[in-house]
Every structure is written in C-alpha cells, then in structure tokens.
Short mmCIF file of C-alpha atoms in Angstrom, two decimals:
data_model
loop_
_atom_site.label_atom_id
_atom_site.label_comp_id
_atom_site.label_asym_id
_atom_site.label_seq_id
_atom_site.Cartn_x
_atom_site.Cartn_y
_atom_site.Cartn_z
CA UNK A 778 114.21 100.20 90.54
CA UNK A 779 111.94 103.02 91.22
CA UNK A 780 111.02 103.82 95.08
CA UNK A 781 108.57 106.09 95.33
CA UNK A 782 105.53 105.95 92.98
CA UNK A 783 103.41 109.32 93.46
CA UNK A 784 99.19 107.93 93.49
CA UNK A 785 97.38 111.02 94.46
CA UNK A 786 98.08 114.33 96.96
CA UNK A 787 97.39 111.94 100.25
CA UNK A 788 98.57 108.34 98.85
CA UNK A 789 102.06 107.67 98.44
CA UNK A 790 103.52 104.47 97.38
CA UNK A 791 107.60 103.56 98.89
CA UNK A 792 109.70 100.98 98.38
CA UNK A 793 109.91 98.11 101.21
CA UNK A 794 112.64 98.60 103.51
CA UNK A 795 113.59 97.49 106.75
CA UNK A 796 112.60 100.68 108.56
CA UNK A 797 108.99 99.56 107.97
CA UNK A 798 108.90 96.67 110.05
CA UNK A 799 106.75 98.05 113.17
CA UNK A 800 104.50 99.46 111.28
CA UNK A 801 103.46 96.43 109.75
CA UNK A 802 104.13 94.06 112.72
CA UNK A 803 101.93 96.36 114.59
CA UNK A 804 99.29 96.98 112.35
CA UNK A 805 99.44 93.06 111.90
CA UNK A 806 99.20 92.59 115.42
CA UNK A 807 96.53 94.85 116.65
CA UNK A 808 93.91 93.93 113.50
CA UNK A 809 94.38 90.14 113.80
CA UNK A 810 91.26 88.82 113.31
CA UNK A 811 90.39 91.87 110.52
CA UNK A 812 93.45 90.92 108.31
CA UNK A 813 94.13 87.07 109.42
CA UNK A 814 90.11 86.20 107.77
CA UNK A 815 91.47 86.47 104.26
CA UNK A 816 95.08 86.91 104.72
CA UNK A 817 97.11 83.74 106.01
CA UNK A 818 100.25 84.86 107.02
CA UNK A 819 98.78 86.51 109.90
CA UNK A 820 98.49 83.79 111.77
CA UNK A 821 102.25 82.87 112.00
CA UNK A 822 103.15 86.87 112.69
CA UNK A 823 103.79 86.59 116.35
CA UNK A 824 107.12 88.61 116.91
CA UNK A 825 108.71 91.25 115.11
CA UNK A 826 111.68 89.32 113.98
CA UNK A 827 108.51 87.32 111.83
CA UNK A 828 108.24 90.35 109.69
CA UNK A 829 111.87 91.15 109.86
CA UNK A 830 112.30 88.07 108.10
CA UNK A 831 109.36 88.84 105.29
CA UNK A 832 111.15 92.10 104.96
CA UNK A 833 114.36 90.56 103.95
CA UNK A 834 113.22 88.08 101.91
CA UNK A 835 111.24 91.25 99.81
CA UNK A 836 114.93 92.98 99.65
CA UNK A 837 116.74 89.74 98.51
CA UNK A 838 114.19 88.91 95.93
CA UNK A 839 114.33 91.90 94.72
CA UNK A 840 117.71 92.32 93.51
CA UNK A 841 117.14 89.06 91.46
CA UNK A 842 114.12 89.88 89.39
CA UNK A 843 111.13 92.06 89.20
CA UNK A 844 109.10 91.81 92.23
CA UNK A 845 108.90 94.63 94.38
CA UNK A 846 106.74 95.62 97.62
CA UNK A 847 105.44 98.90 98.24
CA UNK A 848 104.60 100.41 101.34
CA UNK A 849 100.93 102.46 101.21
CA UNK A 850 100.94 105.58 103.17
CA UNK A 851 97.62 107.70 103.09
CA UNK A 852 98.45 111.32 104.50
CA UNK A 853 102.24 109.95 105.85
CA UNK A 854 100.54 107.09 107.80
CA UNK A 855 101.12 103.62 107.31
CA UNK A 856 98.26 102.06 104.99
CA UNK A 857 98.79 98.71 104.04
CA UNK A 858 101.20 96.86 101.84
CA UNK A 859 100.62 96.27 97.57
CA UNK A 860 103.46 94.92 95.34
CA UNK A 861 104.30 92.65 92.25
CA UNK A 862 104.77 88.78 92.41
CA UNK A 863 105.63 86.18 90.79
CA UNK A 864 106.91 88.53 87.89
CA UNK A 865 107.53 86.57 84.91
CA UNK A 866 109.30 89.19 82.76
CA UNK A 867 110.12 86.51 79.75
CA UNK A 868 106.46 86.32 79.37
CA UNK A 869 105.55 89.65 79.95
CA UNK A 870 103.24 88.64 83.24
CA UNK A 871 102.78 89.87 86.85
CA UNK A 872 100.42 89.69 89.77
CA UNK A 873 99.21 92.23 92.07
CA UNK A 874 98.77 91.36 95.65
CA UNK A 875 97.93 93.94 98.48
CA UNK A 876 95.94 94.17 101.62
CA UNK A 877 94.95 97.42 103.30
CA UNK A 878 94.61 98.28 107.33
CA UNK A 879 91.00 98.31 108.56
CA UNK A 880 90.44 102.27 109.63
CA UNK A 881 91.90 102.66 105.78
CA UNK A 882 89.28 101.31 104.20
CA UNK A 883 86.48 102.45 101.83
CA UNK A 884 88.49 105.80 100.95
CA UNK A 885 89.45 104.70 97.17
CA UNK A 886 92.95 104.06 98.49
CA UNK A 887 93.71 100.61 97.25
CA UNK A 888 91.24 101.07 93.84
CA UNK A 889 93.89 104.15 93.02
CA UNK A 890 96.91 102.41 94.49
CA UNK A 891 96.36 99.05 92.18
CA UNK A 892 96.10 101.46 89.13
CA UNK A 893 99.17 102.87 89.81
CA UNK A 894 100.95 99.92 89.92
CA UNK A 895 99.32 98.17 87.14
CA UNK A 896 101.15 101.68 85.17
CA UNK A 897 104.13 100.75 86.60
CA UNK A 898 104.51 97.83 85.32
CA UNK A 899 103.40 98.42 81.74
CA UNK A 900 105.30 101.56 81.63
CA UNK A 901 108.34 100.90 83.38
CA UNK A 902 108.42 97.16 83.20
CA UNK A 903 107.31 96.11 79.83
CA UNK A 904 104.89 93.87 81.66
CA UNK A 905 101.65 92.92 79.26
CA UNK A 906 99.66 91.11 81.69
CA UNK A 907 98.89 92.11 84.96
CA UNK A 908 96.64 89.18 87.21
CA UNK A 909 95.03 89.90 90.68
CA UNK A 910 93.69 86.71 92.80
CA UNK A 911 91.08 87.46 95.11
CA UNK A 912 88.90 84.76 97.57
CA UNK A 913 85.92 84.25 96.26
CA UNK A 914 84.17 85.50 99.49
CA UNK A 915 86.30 88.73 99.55
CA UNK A 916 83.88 91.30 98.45
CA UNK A 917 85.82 94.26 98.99
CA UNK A 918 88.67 93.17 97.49
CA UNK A 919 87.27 91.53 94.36
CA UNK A 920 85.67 95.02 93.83
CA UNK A 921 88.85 96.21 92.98
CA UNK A 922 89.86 94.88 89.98
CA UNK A 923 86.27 94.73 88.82
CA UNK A 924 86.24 98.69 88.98
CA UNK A 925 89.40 98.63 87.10
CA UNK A 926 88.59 96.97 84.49
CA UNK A 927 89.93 93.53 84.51
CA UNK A 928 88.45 90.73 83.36
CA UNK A 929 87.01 88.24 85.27
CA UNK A 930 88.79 84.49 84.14
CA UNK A 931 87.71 81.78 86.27
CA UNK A 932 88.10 80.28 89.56
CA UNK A 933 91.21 78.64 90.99
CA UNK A 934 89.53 75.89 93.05
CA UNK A 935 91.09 75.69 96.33
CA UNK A 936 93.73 78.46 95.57
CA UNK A 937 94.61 79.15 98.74
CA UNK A 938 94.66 77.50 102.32
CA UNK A 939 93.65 80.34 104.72
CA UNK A 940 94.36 80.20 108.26
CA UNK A 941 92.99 76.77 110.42
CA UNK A 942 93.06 75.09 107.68
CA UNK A 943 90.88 75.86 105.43
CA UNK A 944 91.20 75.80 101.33
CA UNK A 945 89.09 78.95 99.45
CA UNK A 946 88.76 79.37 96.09
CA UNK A 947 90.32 82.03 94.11
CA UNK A 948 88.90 84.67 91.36
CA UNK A 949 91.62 85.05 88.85
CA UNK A 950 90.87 88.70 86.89
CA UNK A 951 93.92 89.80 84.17
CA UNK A 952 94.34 93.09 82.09
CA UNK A 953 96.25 93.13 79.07
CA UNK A 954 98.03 96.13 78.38
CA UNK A 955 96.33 97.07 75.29
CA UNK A 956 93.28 96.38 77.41
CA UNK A 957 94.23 99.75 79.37
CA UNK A 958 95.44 101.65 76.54
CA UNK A 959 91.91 101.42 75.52
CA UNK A 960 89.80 102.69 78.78
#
C-alpha cells in the first residue's frame, strides 16, 4: 500500500500511523465543539488512549482489505484526517470520508485532497465508484464533492446519529470512473 500521496507543493497526504496520535487527540480536543457539530466521534474522544485505539483499529483493518487513512498535512502541519471506507473491491466501490481542523479551512485543502484520493483509488485500486456522505446541513463539506463533480443521488434519511442524540440526514454524491476520465 502506498504511504505518501503527493496533492500539491504545501499538501501532503501520509499513511496513518501510530506516531500521529497527539496530533489528532489534540486537535480533537482543543476544537470540540467545531468538529463534534457534524462529526460524532468527538464526543467519546476524552483521553489519548481513545485515539490510540482508532489508530489501531485503522492499522489492523488495513492489512485485511482496502481501507486506508491518510493523515493531511498543509505546509508539515497537521491538517485533518481523509481516507477510504467501507471499500468493497469485488464491486469496484469506495467511500471517502474526511474532516479538516478549523484554522485549515477555506484554503482548497480538502477540495484538492478528495481529488487525490478519488485518483488513488481508480488508478491504483481499480475502484469504479467512489461515494462521499455528507449531512445535509454541512455546507462546507457538501461543497466538496459538488465542485468535483459528483453527482448528487439522494438522501439517506437519518444516516447518521450525531452527538446527543440526534439522527441527520445524509447527501449521498458518487463518481464513476469514466465519469472523471471525462472532466
């Protein structure tokens, strides 16, 4: 598996490892309420071992199939996380997931990092469709895809139970690979 995917001069995508786990715990910790509105596995980060644990899982998984977990680093700093899941390489499918610290935002980081990784996995996965599910209420994040080129499906009512509780729906966008060959 590949470890380093090269997006631009200042954004770097590296493999997951376990070396990574304060920068995320911390960036998870200090940005709370920022990441835990959409993101629901901030509410149960409370210790580092938490994301110790979600680190290890990424490293087991990956030896058994085709997800993989990419750190983002925008001029050598930690960014956020993006990565593959629920690869389903009989069928050809993937989906993108990713989430991006706050003072990281609206600098084109996560529109190029997603296109990198959606060539990834046609090119060096033989994936044909790549999915991205984003809350319906998630502007900047739907945005992505959108500017990509995807294609908007439908909505996964109830997709996703967000922290306290609470169910949102989900905007399901795909992009064949043919689709990209094209644009």
């Amino acid at each position: 598996m590949i470890k380093i995917i090269h997006v631009s001069e200042n954004i770097l995508l590296k493999q997951l490892e376990h070396s990574d786990a304060d920068d995320i715990f911390h960036t998870i910790i200090n940005q709370q309420k920022y990441l835990g509105k959409w993101l629901p596995f901030v509410e149960f980060t409370l210790e580092i071992e938490d994301t110790k644990k979600y680190i290890q899982s990424i490293v087991d998984s990956q030896k058994e199939n085709c997800d993989c977990v990419f750190v983002i680093r925008f001029k050598d700093e930690f960014a956020g996380l993006i990565g593959l899941k629920g690869t389903d390489k009989p069928n050809k499918k993937t989906e993108i997931g990713y989430w991006l610290s706050e003072p990281f935002q609206k600098n084109g980081i996560m529109t190029a990092s997603v296109r990198s990784l959606v060539q990834f996995a046609y090119n060096n996965l033989d994936i044909n469709r790549v999915q991205i599910k984003c809350a319906v209420g998630n502007i900047p994040s739907k945005n992505i895809p959108k500017r990509l080129g995807f294609e908007l499906e439908g909505i996964e009512r109830d997709g996703e139970l967000l922290s306290g509780g609470i169910f949102t729906d989900l905007e399901v966008y795909s992009k064949l690979k043919n689709e990209s060959e094209k644009s």
